[in-house]
Structures are given as structure tokens and as C-alpha cells.
Short mmCIF file of C-alpha atoms and ligand atoms in Angstrom, two decimals:
data_model
loop_
_atom_site.label_atom_id
_atom_site.label_comp_id
_atom_site.label_asym_id
_atom_site.label_seq_id
_atom_site.Cartn_x
_atom_site.Cartn_y
_atom_site.Cartn_z
CA MET C 1 86.11 139.03 88.56
CA ILE C 2 87.67 136.56 90.98
CA ARG C 3 88.53 133.26 89.31
CA ALA C 4 89.30 129.77 90.58
CA ILE C 5 92.93 128.92 91.33
CA ARG C 6 95.02 127.65 88.42
CA GLY C 7 94.89 123.87 88.16
CA MET C 8 91.71 123.62 90.25
CA LYS C 9 88.46 123.10 88.44
CA ASP C 10 84.78 123.37 89.16
CA ILE C 11 82.82 120.21 88.53
CA LEU C 12 79.37 121.23 87.40
CA PRO C 13 75.99 119.62 86.81
CA PRO C 14 75.12 117.56 84.83
CA GLU C 15 78.71 116.20 84.96
CA THR C 16 78.37 115.82 88.74
CA SER C 17 75.68 113.17 88.19
CA ARG C 18 78.23 111.05 86.35
CA TRP C 19 80.72 111.49 89.20
CA GLN C 20 78.07 110.42 91.70
CA TRP C 21 77.22 107.44 89.55
CA VAL C 22 80.87 106.33 89.37
CA GLU C 23 81.25 106.77 93.13
CA ALA C 24 78.09 104.74 93.77
CA ARG C 25 79.46 101.91 91.58
CA ALA C 26 82.76 102.12 93.47
CA ARG C 27 81.01 101.90 96.86
CA GLU C 28 79.01 98.86 95.70
CA THR C 29 82.16 97.14 94.49
CA PHE C 30 84.05 97.84 97.72
CA GLU C 31 81.13 96.47 99.75
CA LEU C 32 81.23 93.25 97.70
CA TYR C 33 84.83 92.71 98.79
CA GLY C 34 84.25 93.57 102.45
CA TYR C 35 85.55 97.14 102.53
CA ARG C 36 84.27 99.96 104.77
CA GLU C 37 84.60 103.68 104.17
CA ILE C 38 87.03 105.85 106.13
CA ARG C 39 86.90 109.69 105.96
CA LEU C 40 90.00 111.60 106.92
CA PRO C 41 91.07 115.26 107.18
CA LEU C 42 92.40 117.12 104.14
CA LEU C 43 95.16 118.61 106.30
CA GLU C 44 97.88 116.68 108.05
CA ARG C 45 101.20 117.50 109.69
CA THR C 46 103.82 117.95 106.96
CA GLU C 47 105.99 115.40 108.72
CA LEU C 48 103.51 112.61 107.95
CA PHE C 49 104.09 112.92 104.21
CA ALA C 50 107.76 113.90 104.39
CA ARG C 51 108.56 110.77 106.38
CA SER C 52 106.47 108.31 104.41
CA ILE C 53 106.51 109.37 100.76
CA GLY C 54 110.26 110.01 100.72
CA ALA C 55 112.26 113.24 100.63
CA ASP C 56 113.55 112.72 97.10
CA THR C 57 110.23 112.02 95.41
CA ASP C 58 108.56 114.56 93.11
CA ILE C 59 105.70 114.87 95.57
CA VAL C 60 107.75 115.84 98.59
CA ALA C 61 110.49 117.72 96.74
CA LYS C 62 108.24 120.00 94.71
CA GLU C 63 104.53 119.25 94.74
CA MET C 64 103.20 119.72 98.27
CA TYR C 65 100.94 122.54 99.37
CA THR C 66 102.69 123.27 102.65
CA PHE C 67 102.11 126.25 104.90
CA ALA C 68 102.47 127.35 108.49
CA ASP C 69 99.21 127.69 110.40
CA ARG C 70 98.58 130.55 112.83
CA ARG C 71 100.64 128.86 115.50
CA GLY C 72 103.52 128.22 113.15
CA ASP C 73 102.95 124.45 112.82
CA SER C 74 103.80 123.14 109.35
CA LEU C 75 100.72 121.64 107.72
CA THR C 76 100.23 120.09 104.28
CA LEU C 77 97.14 119.56 102.14
CA ARG C 78 97.15 115.81 101.53
CA PRO C 79 98.86 114.84 98.25
CA GLU C 80 97.79 111.21 98.67
CA ALA C 81 95.85 109.09 101.14
CA THR C 82 97.83 105.99 102.04
CA ALA C 83 100.05 107.61 104.66
CA GLN C 84 97.06 109.12 106.43
CA VAL C 85 95.07 105.89 106.31
CA VAL C 86 97.97 104.11 108.02
CA ARG C 87 98.27 107.01 110.49
CA ALA C 88 94.57 106.75 111.31
CA CYS C 89 94.75 102.96 111.77
CA LEU C 90 97.66 103.27 114.19
CA GLU C 91 96.21 106.25 116.03
CA ASN C 92 92.72 104.78 116.45
CA GLY C 93 93.82 101.23 117.19
CA LEU C 94 91.88 99.95 114.16
CA MET C 95 94.14 96.93 113.82
CA ARG C 96 93.32 95.53 117.26
CA GLY C 97 91.82 92.10 116.67
CA ALA C 98 91.01 93.08 113.12
CA GLY C 99 92.83 90.46 111.08
CA VAL C 100 92.74 92.27 107.78
CA ARG C 101 91.33 95.80 107.75
CA LYS C 102 89.79 96.76 104.44
CA LEU C 103 89.17 100.47 103.98
CA TYR C 104 88.22 102.76 101.14
CA LEU C 105 88.33 106.51 100.87
CA MET C 106 87.27 109.06 98.25
CA GLY C 107 88.16 112.67 98.00
CA PRO C 108 90.38 115.47 96.77
CA MET C 109 94.18 115.39 96.78
CA PHE C 110 96.48 118.37 96.22
CA ARG C 111 99.73 118.54 94.29
CA TYR C 112 101.46 121.61 92.96
CA GLU C 113 102.14 120.28 89.46
CA ARG C 114 102.15 121.95 86.07
CA PRO C 115 98.46 121.91 85.07
CA GLN C 116 97.78 120.08 81.79
CA LYS C 117 95.38 117.50 80.42
CA GLY C 118 94.84 114.86 83.10
CA ARG C 119 96.95 116.74 85.63
CA TYR C 120 95.37 119.15 88.10
CA ARG C 121 96.43 120.74 91.35
CA GLN C 122 93.30 119.58 93.10
CA PHE C 123 92.33 116.18 91.77
CA HIS C 124 90.22 113.33 93.09
CA GLN C 125 91.08 109.82 94.06
CA ILE C 126 89.19 106.68 94.94
CA ASN C 127 91.50 104.82 97.35
CA CYS C 128 91.54 101.26 98.50
CA GLU C 129 93.74 100.09 101.39
CA ALA C 130 93.96 96.58 102.87
CA LEU C 131 96.09 96.30 106.00
CA GLY C 132 97.31 93.49 108.18
CA SER C 133 98.38 90.74 105.80
CA ASP C 134 101.32 89.95 103.58
CA ALA C 135 99.48 87.13 101.81
CA PRO C 136 99.86 87.20 98.02
CA GLU C 137 96.16 86.30 97.82
CA LEU C 138 95.42 89.77 99.15
CA ASP C 139 97.59 91.36 96.45
CA ALA C 140 95.74 89.41 93.79
CA GLU C 141 92.35 90.24 95.33
CA VAL C 142 93.12 93.97 95.48
CA ILE C 143 94.23 94.00 91.84
CA LEU C 144 91.16 92.03 90.75
CA LEU C 145 88.94 94.41 92.75
CA LEU C 146 90.48 97.36 90.91
CA LEU C 147 89.81 95.83 87.50
CA ASP C 148 86.34 94.71 88.57
CA LEU C 149 85.54 98.28 89.62
CA LEU C 150 86.89 99.80 86.41
CA GLY C 151 84.95 97.22 84.41
CA ARG C 152 81.71 97.96 86.26
CA VAL C 153 81.86 101.61 85.23
CA GLY C 154 82.40 100.50 81.65
CA LEU C 155 86.09 101.26 81.07
CA LYS C 156 87.60 99.32 78.21
CA ASN C 157 91.04 98.97 76.65
CA LEU C 158 92.81 98.84 79.98
CA ARG C 159 96.33 97.53 80.50
CA LEU C 160 97.48 96.14 83.82
CA LEU C 161 101.22 96.61 84.38
CA ILE C 162 102.85 94.79 87.24
CA ASN C 163 106.24 94.47 88.89
CA SER C 164 107.77 93.43 92.18
CA LEU C 165 109.99 95.87 94.03
CA GLY C 166 111.19 93.29 96.54
CA CYS C 167 111.91 94.02 100.17
CA PRO C 168 114.65 96.21 101.71
CA GLN C 169 117.03 93.21 101.65
CA CYS C 170 116.70 92.62 97.92
CA THR C 171 116.83 96.33 97.19
CA VAL C 172 120.33 96.75 98.65
CA ASP C 173 121.80 94.58 95.92
CA PHE C 174 119.67 96.03 93.21
CA LYS C 175 120.41 99.64 94.15
CA ALA C 176 124.13 98.94 93.92
CA GLN C 177 123.75 97.35 90.47
CA LEU C 178 121.52 100.14 89.28
CA GLN C 179 123.94 102.77 90.53
CA LEU C 180 126.79 101.15 88.60
CA PHE C 181 124.67 101.20 85.46
CA LEU C 182 123.59 104.80 85.98
CA LYS C 183 127.12 106.02 86.58
CA ALA C 184 128.42 104.27 83.48
CA GLN C 185 126.04 106.24 81.25
CA GLU C 186 125.96 109.91 80.34
CA GLY C 187 123.08 112.20 79.55
CA TRP C 188 120.85 111.93 82.64
CA CYS C 189 118.71 114.94 83.52
CA ASP C 190 119.69 117.11 86.52
CA ASP C 191 117.16 115.44 88.81
CA CYS C 192 118.48 112.01 87.92
CA LEU C 193 122.11 113.07 88.37
CA ARG C 194 121.24 114.01 91.94
CA ARG C 195 119.10 110.91 92.59
CA LEU C 196 121.73 108.63 91.17
CA ASN C 197 123.52 109.13 94.49
CA THR C 198 120.69 109.83 96.90
CA ASN C 199 118.00 107.43 95.70
CA PRO C 200 118.82 105.54 92.48
CA LEU C 201 115.43 103.74 92.36
CA ARG C 202 113.75 107.11 91.79
CA VAL C 203 115.58 107.44 88.47
CA LEU C 204 113.37 104.60 87.18
CA ASP C 205 110.34 106.87 87.68
CA CYS C 206 111.80 109.81 85.71
CA LYS C 207 109.29 111.34 83.32
CA SER C 208 111.91 112.66 80.84
CA GLN C 209 111.75 110.85 77.49
CA HIS C 210 115.53 110.96 77.21
CA CYS C 211 116.09 109.30 80.60
CA LYS C 212 113.37 106.74 79.82
CA ALA C 213 115.18 105.75 76.64
CA LEU C 214 118.51 105.38 78.47
CA LEU C 215 116.77 103.24 81.10
CA ALA C 216 115.69 100.60 78.60
CA ALA C 217 118.96 98.74 79.20
CA ALA C 218 118.98 99.16 83.00
CA PRO C 219 119.15 96.06 85.24
CA VAL C 220 115.78 94.71 86.40
CA MET C 221 114.61 94.16 89.96
CA GLU C 222 113.23 90.70 89.28
CA ASP C 223 116.74 89.29 88.89
CA SER C 224 117.63 90.53 92.40
CA LEU C 225 114.56 89.33 94.29
CA CYS C 226 115.23 87.21 97.37
CA GLU C 227 113.66 83.75 97.63
CA ASP C 228 110.62 84.95 99.61
CA CYS C 229 109.91 87.95 97.42
CA ALA C 230 110.29 85.88 94.25
CA ALA C 231 107.84 83.26 95.58
CA HIS C 232 105.40 85.99 96.62
CA TYR C 233 105.53 87.54 93.16
CA ARG C 234 105.08 84.17 91.40
CA ARG C 235 102.04 83.43 93.55
CA VAL C 236 100.41 86.79 92.77
CA LEU C 237 100.94 86.23 89.04
CA SER C 238 99.62 82.68 89.18
CA LEU C 239 96.45 83.82 90.96
CA LEU C 240 95.93 86.49 88.28
CA ASP C 241 96.47 83.81 85.63
CA GLY C 242 93.96 81.56 87.40
CA ALA C 243 91.41 84.38 87.49
CA GLY C 244 91.90 84.95 83.76
CA GLN C 245 93.20 88.47 84.36
CA PRO C 246 95.70 89.54 81.69
CA TYR C 247 98.72 91.60 82.78
CA GLU C 248 102.03 92.78 81.42
CA LYS C 249 105.13 92.49 83.53
CA ASN C 250 106.93 95.82 83.49
CA PRO C 251 110.33 95.35 85.14
CA HIS C 252 110.96 99.10 85.52
CA LEU C 253 107.68 100.06 87.14
CA VAL C 254 108.50 101.68 90.50
CA ARG C 255 105.68 104.21 91.20
CA GLY C 256 106.24 107.72 92.51
CA LEU C 257 106.45 107.07 96.25
CA ASP C 258 109.31 105.56 98.21
CA TYR C 259 107.32 103.32 100.53
CA TYR C 260 106.41 100.56 98.08
CA THR C 261 107.68 97.00 98.61
CA ARG C 262 106.99 93.84 96.62
CA THR C 263 103.95 94.14 94.33
CA ALA C 264 103.59 97.39 92.38
CA PHE C 265 101.03 97.90 89.65
CA GLU C 266 99.45 100.44 87.41
CA VAL C 267 96.44 100.48 85.11
CA THR C 268 96.64 102.56 81.96
CA ALA C 269 93.82 103.41 79.59
CA VAL C 270 93.89 104.04 75.87
CA GLY C 271 92.61 107.51 75.01
CA LEU C 272 94.17 109.51 77.82
CA GLY C 273 97.20 110.80 75.93
CA ALA C 274 100.45 111.39 77.81
CA GLN C 275 98.89 111.03 81.29
CA ASP C 276 97.48 107.59 80.63
CA SER C 277 97.67 106.09 84.10
CA VAL C 278 94.16 105.77 85.59
CA ALA C 279 95.22 103.98 88.74
CA GLY C 280 98.33 102.90 90.56
CA GLY C 281 99.11 100.99 93.68
CA GLY C 282 101.16 98.43 95.46
CA ARG C 283 102.32 96.96 98.70
CA TYR C 284 103.82 99.11 101.46
CA ASN C 285 104.98 96.75 104.21
CA GLY C 286 107.46 99.21 105.73
CA LEU C 287 105.19 102.23 105.88
CA ALA C 288 103.67 101.80 109.36
CA ARG C 289 107.14 101.35 110.84
CA ASP C 290 108.38 104.51 109.06
CA LEU C 291 105.56 106.34 110.82
CA GLY C 292 106.65 105.07 114.21
CA GLY C 293 104.21 102.17 114.49
CA ALA C 294 104.65 98.42 114.65
CA ASP C 295 105.19 96.35 111.51
CA LEU C 296 101.97 96.38 109.58
CA PRO C 297 101.92 94.91 106.09
CA GLY C 298 99.44 96.37 103.67
CA LEU C 299 98.66 97.29 100.12
CA GLY C 300 96.29 99.44 98.15
CA PHE C 301 95.63 101.50 95.08
CA ALA C 302 94.45 104.94 94.06
CA ILE C 303 92.24 105.58 91.06
CA GLY C 304 92.57 109.05 89.52
CA GLU C 305 88.89 109.90 89.29
CA ASP C 306 89.37 112.92 87.00
CA ARG C 307 91.19 110.74 84.47
CA LEU C 308 88.63 107.97 84.88
CA MET C 309 85.89 110.48 83.98
CA GLU C 310 87.75 111.38 80.79
CA VAL C 311 87.58 107.82 79.48
CA LEU C 312 84.18 106.96 80.91
CA PRO C 313 82.11 105.77 77.94
CA GLN C 314 79.38 108.16 76.82
CA GLU C 315 76.64 105.65 77.61
CA ALA C 316 77.86 105.08 81.17
CA GLY C 317 76.14 107.14 83.82
CA PRO C 318 72.86 107.47 85.62
CA ASP C 319 69.58 106.65 83.90
CA GLU C 320 67.92 109.59 82.26
CA THR C 321 66.28 111.98 84.68
CA SER C 322 62.95 111.11 86.22
CA LEU C 323 62.02 114.71 86.98
CA SER C 324 58.46 115.96 86.61
CA PHE C 325 58.01 119.66 85.99
CA LEU C 326 54.74 121.35 86.93
CA ALA C 327 53.96 124.21 84.54
CA ALA C 328 51.22 126.18 86.26
CA LEU C 329 49.42 129.17 84.78
CA GLY C 330 47.48 131.54 87.02
CA ASP C 331 47.54 132.07 90.78
CA ALA C 332 45.11 129.29 91.71
CA ALA C 333 46.88 126.74 89.52
CA ARG C 334 50.25 127.76 90.94
CA GLU C 335 49.03 127.24 94.46
CA ARG C 336 47.57 123.84 93.59
CA ALA C 337 50.84 122.90 91.91
CA PHE C 338 52.81 123.92 95.00
CA PHE C 339 50.97 121.27 97.04
CA LEU C 340 51.04 118.71 94.21
CA LEU C 341 54.84 119.00 94.31
CA ARG C 342 54.76 117.82 97.91
CA GLU C 343 52.59 114.82 97.02
CA ILE C 344 54.85 113.78 94.14
CA ARG C 345 58.01 114.18 96.21
CA ALA C 346 56.41 112.21 99.04
CA GLN C 347 56.28 109.28 96.57
CA GLY C 348 60.06 109.54 96.20
CA LEU C 349 59.83 111.15 92.75
CA SER C 350 61.66 114.34 91.78
CA ALA C 351 59.51 117.29 90.90
CA ASP C 352 59.96 121.00 90.42
CA MET C 353 58.09 124.10 89.27
CA ASP C 354 58.56 127.77 88.51
CA PHE C 355 57.70 130.34 91.21
CA GLU C 356 58.09 133.43 89.01
CA GLY C 357 54.81 133.30 87.07
CA ARG C 358 56.55 132.88 83.72
CA SER C 359 54.74 132.21 80.45
CA LEU C 360 53.95 128.65 79.38
CA LYS C 361 56.66 128.88 76.72
CA ALA C 362 59.26 130.00 79.26
CA GLN C 363 58.22 127.23 81.65
CA MET C 364 58.45 124.62 78.90
CA SER C 365 61.96 125.69 78.09
CA MET C 366 62.86 125.56 81.81
CA ALA C 367 61.54 122.00 81.90
CA ASP C 368 63.62 121.20 78.86
CA ARG C 369 66.76 122.63 80.40
CA LEU C 370 66.21 120.62 83.59
CA GLY C 371 65.79 117.49 81.48
CA ALA C 372 62.28 116.79 82.77
CA ALA C 373 60.76 113.50 81.63
CA PHE C 374 57.19 114.76 82.14
CA VAL C 375 55.57 118.18 82.23
CA VAL C 376 52.25 118.61 83.96
CA ILE C 377 50.40 121.60 82.50
CA LEU C 378 47.91 123.11 84.88
CA GLY C 379 45.86 126.19 83.98
CA ASP C 380 42.86 127.74 85.66
CA GLN C 381 40.59 126.01 83.11
CA GLU C 382 42.07 122.55 83.80
CA LEU C 383 41.82 123.28 87.50
CA ALA C 384 38.12 124.09 87.16
CA GLU C 385 37.62 120.76 85.33
CA GLY C 386 39.70 118.89 87.88
CA THR C 387 42.21 117.76 85.24
CA ALA C 388 45.76 118.44 84.08
CA LEU C 389 47.65 117.84 80.85
CA LEU C 390 50.40 115.27 81.18
CA ARG C 391 53.08 115.65 78.49
CA ARG C 392 55.79 113.11 77.88
CA MET C 393 58.77 115.19 76.82
CA ALA C 394 60.61 112.54 74.82
CA THR C 395 57.73 112.01 72.40
CA GLY C 396 55.58 115.11 72.82
CA GLU C 397 52.52 112.87 73.53
CA GLN C 398 49.99 114.62 75.70
CA GLU C 399 46.90 113.41 77.54
CA ALA C 400 44.34 114.99 79.84
CA ILE C 401 44.28 113.27 83.17
CA PRO C 402 42.04 113.72 86.26
CA LEU C 403 44.00 115.54 88.96
CA ASN C 404 43.32 112.76 91.43
CA ASP C 405 45.00 110.26 89.10
CA LEU C 406 48.05 112.40 88.48
CA VAL C 407 50.35 111.24 91.27
CA PRO C 408 49.52 107.53 90.76
CA ALA C 409 50.12 107.94 87.00
CA LEU C 410 53.53 109.55 87.56
CA THR C 411 54.38 106.81 90.03
CA VAL C 412 53.58 104.18 87.40
CA HIS C 413 55.57 105.98 84.71
CA LEU C 414 58.58 106.91 86.83
CA GLY C 415 58.41 104.86 89.98
CA HIS C 416 59.96 101.64 88.77
CA LYS C 417 63.26 103.04 87.62
CA GLU C 418 66.46 101.38 88.69
CA GLY C 419 67.91 103.39 91.54
CA ASN C 420 71.10 105.28 90.78
P1 ATP G 1 101.72 110.23 87.40
O1 ATP G 1 102.82 109.28 87.04
O2 ATP G 1 100.67 110.39 86.33
O3 ATP G 1 102.22 111.53 87.95
P2 ATP G 1 101.52 109.30 90.09
O4 ATP G 1 102.43 108.15 90.12
O5 ATP G 1 102.00 110.60 90.62
O6 ATP G 1 100.96 109.52 88.59
P3 ATP G 1 99.79 108.29 92.13
O7 ATP G 1 100.39 109.11 93.19
O8 ATP G 1 100.03 106.85 92.14
O9 ATP G 1 100.14 108.91 90.71
O10 ATP G 1 98.22 108.54 92.07
C1 ATP G 1 97.31 107.56 91.54
C2 ATP G 1 96.50 108.12 90.40
O11 ATP G 1 96.04 109.45 90.68
C3 ATP G 1 97.27 108.27 89.10
O12 ATP G 1 97.31 107.06 88.42
C4 ATP G 1 96.45 109.31 88.37
O13 ATP G 1 95.34 108.72 87.72
C5 ATP G 1 95.95 110.19 89.48
N1 ATP G 1 96.73 111.42 89.57
C6 ATP G 1 97.94 111.61 90.12
N2 ATP G 1 98.33 112.90 90.05
C7 ATP G 1 97.29 113.56 89.43
C8 ATP G 1 97.06 114.92 89.07
N3 ATP G 1 97.93 115.88 89.34
N4 ATP G 1 95.90 115.22 88.43
C9 ATP G 1 94.99 114.26 88.17
N5 ATP G 1 95.14 112.97 88.48
C10 ATP G 1 96.29 112.61 89.11
MG1 MG G 2 102.88 112.31 89.80
#
């Protein structure tokens, strides 16, 4: 039998309903803050990611799904969305007269990583990108939006970690200091030994426990921030304070992509184990220029939806189903039920039936499996009397009801549900 590719998983019903519910909450939240959806291709030119994410990052060095297409062009399945959102803004002139452009995107990302809990090769992100402003208010708003969204889906025990990575000017100094520190120590992993010369900041993102321990004494970026970057950072923190949003400053937080400047943040959740980061983001003022465009400040975040689903509380999710199942017995009853289905659905209510002429018992267990709230039992005898039996599945209560009253009764019982 042919199986799915390692690290790629099928998302099945009823779990898909919970995904849809989370995505609906996310859309609502984005709308509240003035965001619009953007939908972009899964494939991009390899160059887009190689140039923006950084050659010495884990993503570009070892995680991209890259292949030559039939013409020999090098294409890559997107490992992340920010670079392509910026590409699309530049290419489509979205920034013309826009002030700030607020965009969100949802969809699969691809990274060739070692599959494990919370780490897949196709995973799903909910992305937020705000372009066109360097104002610290926007940083604070984006962070508050992220926590608002996570709160609306019921996540608890979240930690917000925050840092400032400064601008290219402050980084020059800091890189030199960091390099001195790194060279004075022994015991770095092979990756870090290489990065120590090519890209010392990347060492701060090393996942090895041993390197992490050595890094505890490393110099911190905050001490090297220039006047402007320091003021920007202070303002972001004071707005978070003002909004009553707790955070923890984490002076070694750098994130896994090279393009971040100034604010960087991450949200972790208790209960996820080793891969505990549900979302990460930050500012990327130099990114548009790296891609050949004009200066375009911006920031954003990506929520790992697969990880979010793992800590989604049991009670979160869509309301219980409002499906009605028509259990018809006999040819005439089945035909009547076929047309009743249309009437019920025309009222905006879900309804289904069996077309195979199964026994009542088999139909009841089908209804059960589908999670029907009501079963309408319709036999030839009921049909002759112009009635049906309406059974409420949760309680087993059953009443005979005139056929003409059936659709209005279902509408009363099921019609006033909150929409999902
Ligand atoms: P990590 O440090 O866990 O590798 P990252 O820094 O590579 O994360 P980002 O590129 O910032 O992650 O992506 C944002 C979010 O996407 C992460 O916080 C995480 O929730 C999720 N994510 C990243 N890689 C994967 C993956 N392979 N499988 C599932 N979720 C992922
Ligand atoms: Mg990673």
C-alpha cells in the first residue's frame, strides 16, 4: 500500500472541524485589527528564500525542499511566508499609497527536518505581516494581536519572550564582541564552529543543549543597541506594560532567520514538550531591500498551527453538530425523505440520510457515527399517517410529529445556534 510521505500527516474529520474553528477565530481577530487576507503560491524561486532567510540558517542550509522544474529552474516549496509576502507587495505595488499594509496568510509550509512531536515536514502556519511603518506602536499592536488571537482560541499558560536585535549598525559592534566570546570558549558543536566565523549571531539560535549552556554567559545585544534602537525597544515594552501584557525579556532570543531587526519575540506554551514555541516573529526592516526593493519596514509573526492544535483546550472548538439524520424505511419513505432533505437544507440546516436501504439499527448507528443531533424516523406506516418520529439523540426522547411540522420544528431546535 502506498503511504503518505514521512513527516507529512493527514488531518482528518472530526479534527478538521477544530482546525476550521481556529482559522475562523483567527480571521475574525485579524479583521478586528484591520488585516486582509493574501493567498500566495506554495512554490517560489529558490533565490527568494536563499537571499532573504540567510545562507547560514538551518532553513536554507538543510531544510528546503528544492528541485529543478522541467526547464531546469530551481524552485523551492515555501519554508515560510514572510519573504513571499514582501515579494508580492513589491511585485504588485501593494504599498502604493497604502500607509501601513496589514496582511494575513494561512497555509502549509515545508521544511525537511527530522520528524518528531511538534515538528513535521509539511506544517501549517497562520501568518501576520504589517508593512510600511517602523513605529513601535505597530510592534506592540502586532504582539498584542498575537496574544489576543491565542487567547480567543482558549490557549492558557503562555509566555511571551521578547528581545531587540538592533539594526545593522548596532549589530557590527555586537557581532565583534560575540565573536571574541565565542572564540575564547571551547566545546562548540561543528555547526557553531563554522558559524562563529561566518555568522556569529546564528550561534545564539543553536538547538544543542551543550551550546545553550555555554551561551548563558555570552554578551547581550541590549548593551550594544544604538540610541534609536534602544528608544524603540523601550517604547515597545512600555506599551506592552500599559496594555497589561506580561512579557519576559530574553536577551539571547534571535529567531531562526537572518532578516530580523529590532523587535524579536516568541510565544511558548506549557504542555508542548521540547518544541514549545507556538509562535515567533519580529521586525524585518532590511528584508525588502535584500530582495531588490526599496526600504520597506515591516514586522510580523507566524503561529505554528499544528502545535497550537496540540495545546488547544478540549472544550475549545465548534458547537456540537446540528446534523439531522433521516432514517427512512421502505421505498416510499425513502423517496419522501430524499425531498425532505432538500427542504431542511434549504433552511440552512445540515441533514443527511442513507441511500442503501439499510436496517433501522444500521441507520441509527450511522446517525450516531455522524454525530447527528436529531434522527427523523420515517416508515411506510408513519408516511401513511402523515407523521414522523423525531428522536433527540442526546436524551433518547422521541415524539411523533406531523410531517408538515417537521421542518419548522427542526428549525426551532437547531436554527438558533451560534454560527461557527
Ligand atoms: P523552532 O525553533 O521550533 O524550529 P522556528 O524558529 O524554526 O521554530 P519559525 O520559522 O519562526 O520557527 O516558525 C514559526 C512557528 O512555526 C514556530 O514557532 C512553530 O510553532 C512552527 N514551526 C516551525 N517549524 C515547524 C515544523 N517543522 N513543524 C511544525 N511546526 C513548526
Ligand atoms: Mg526551525
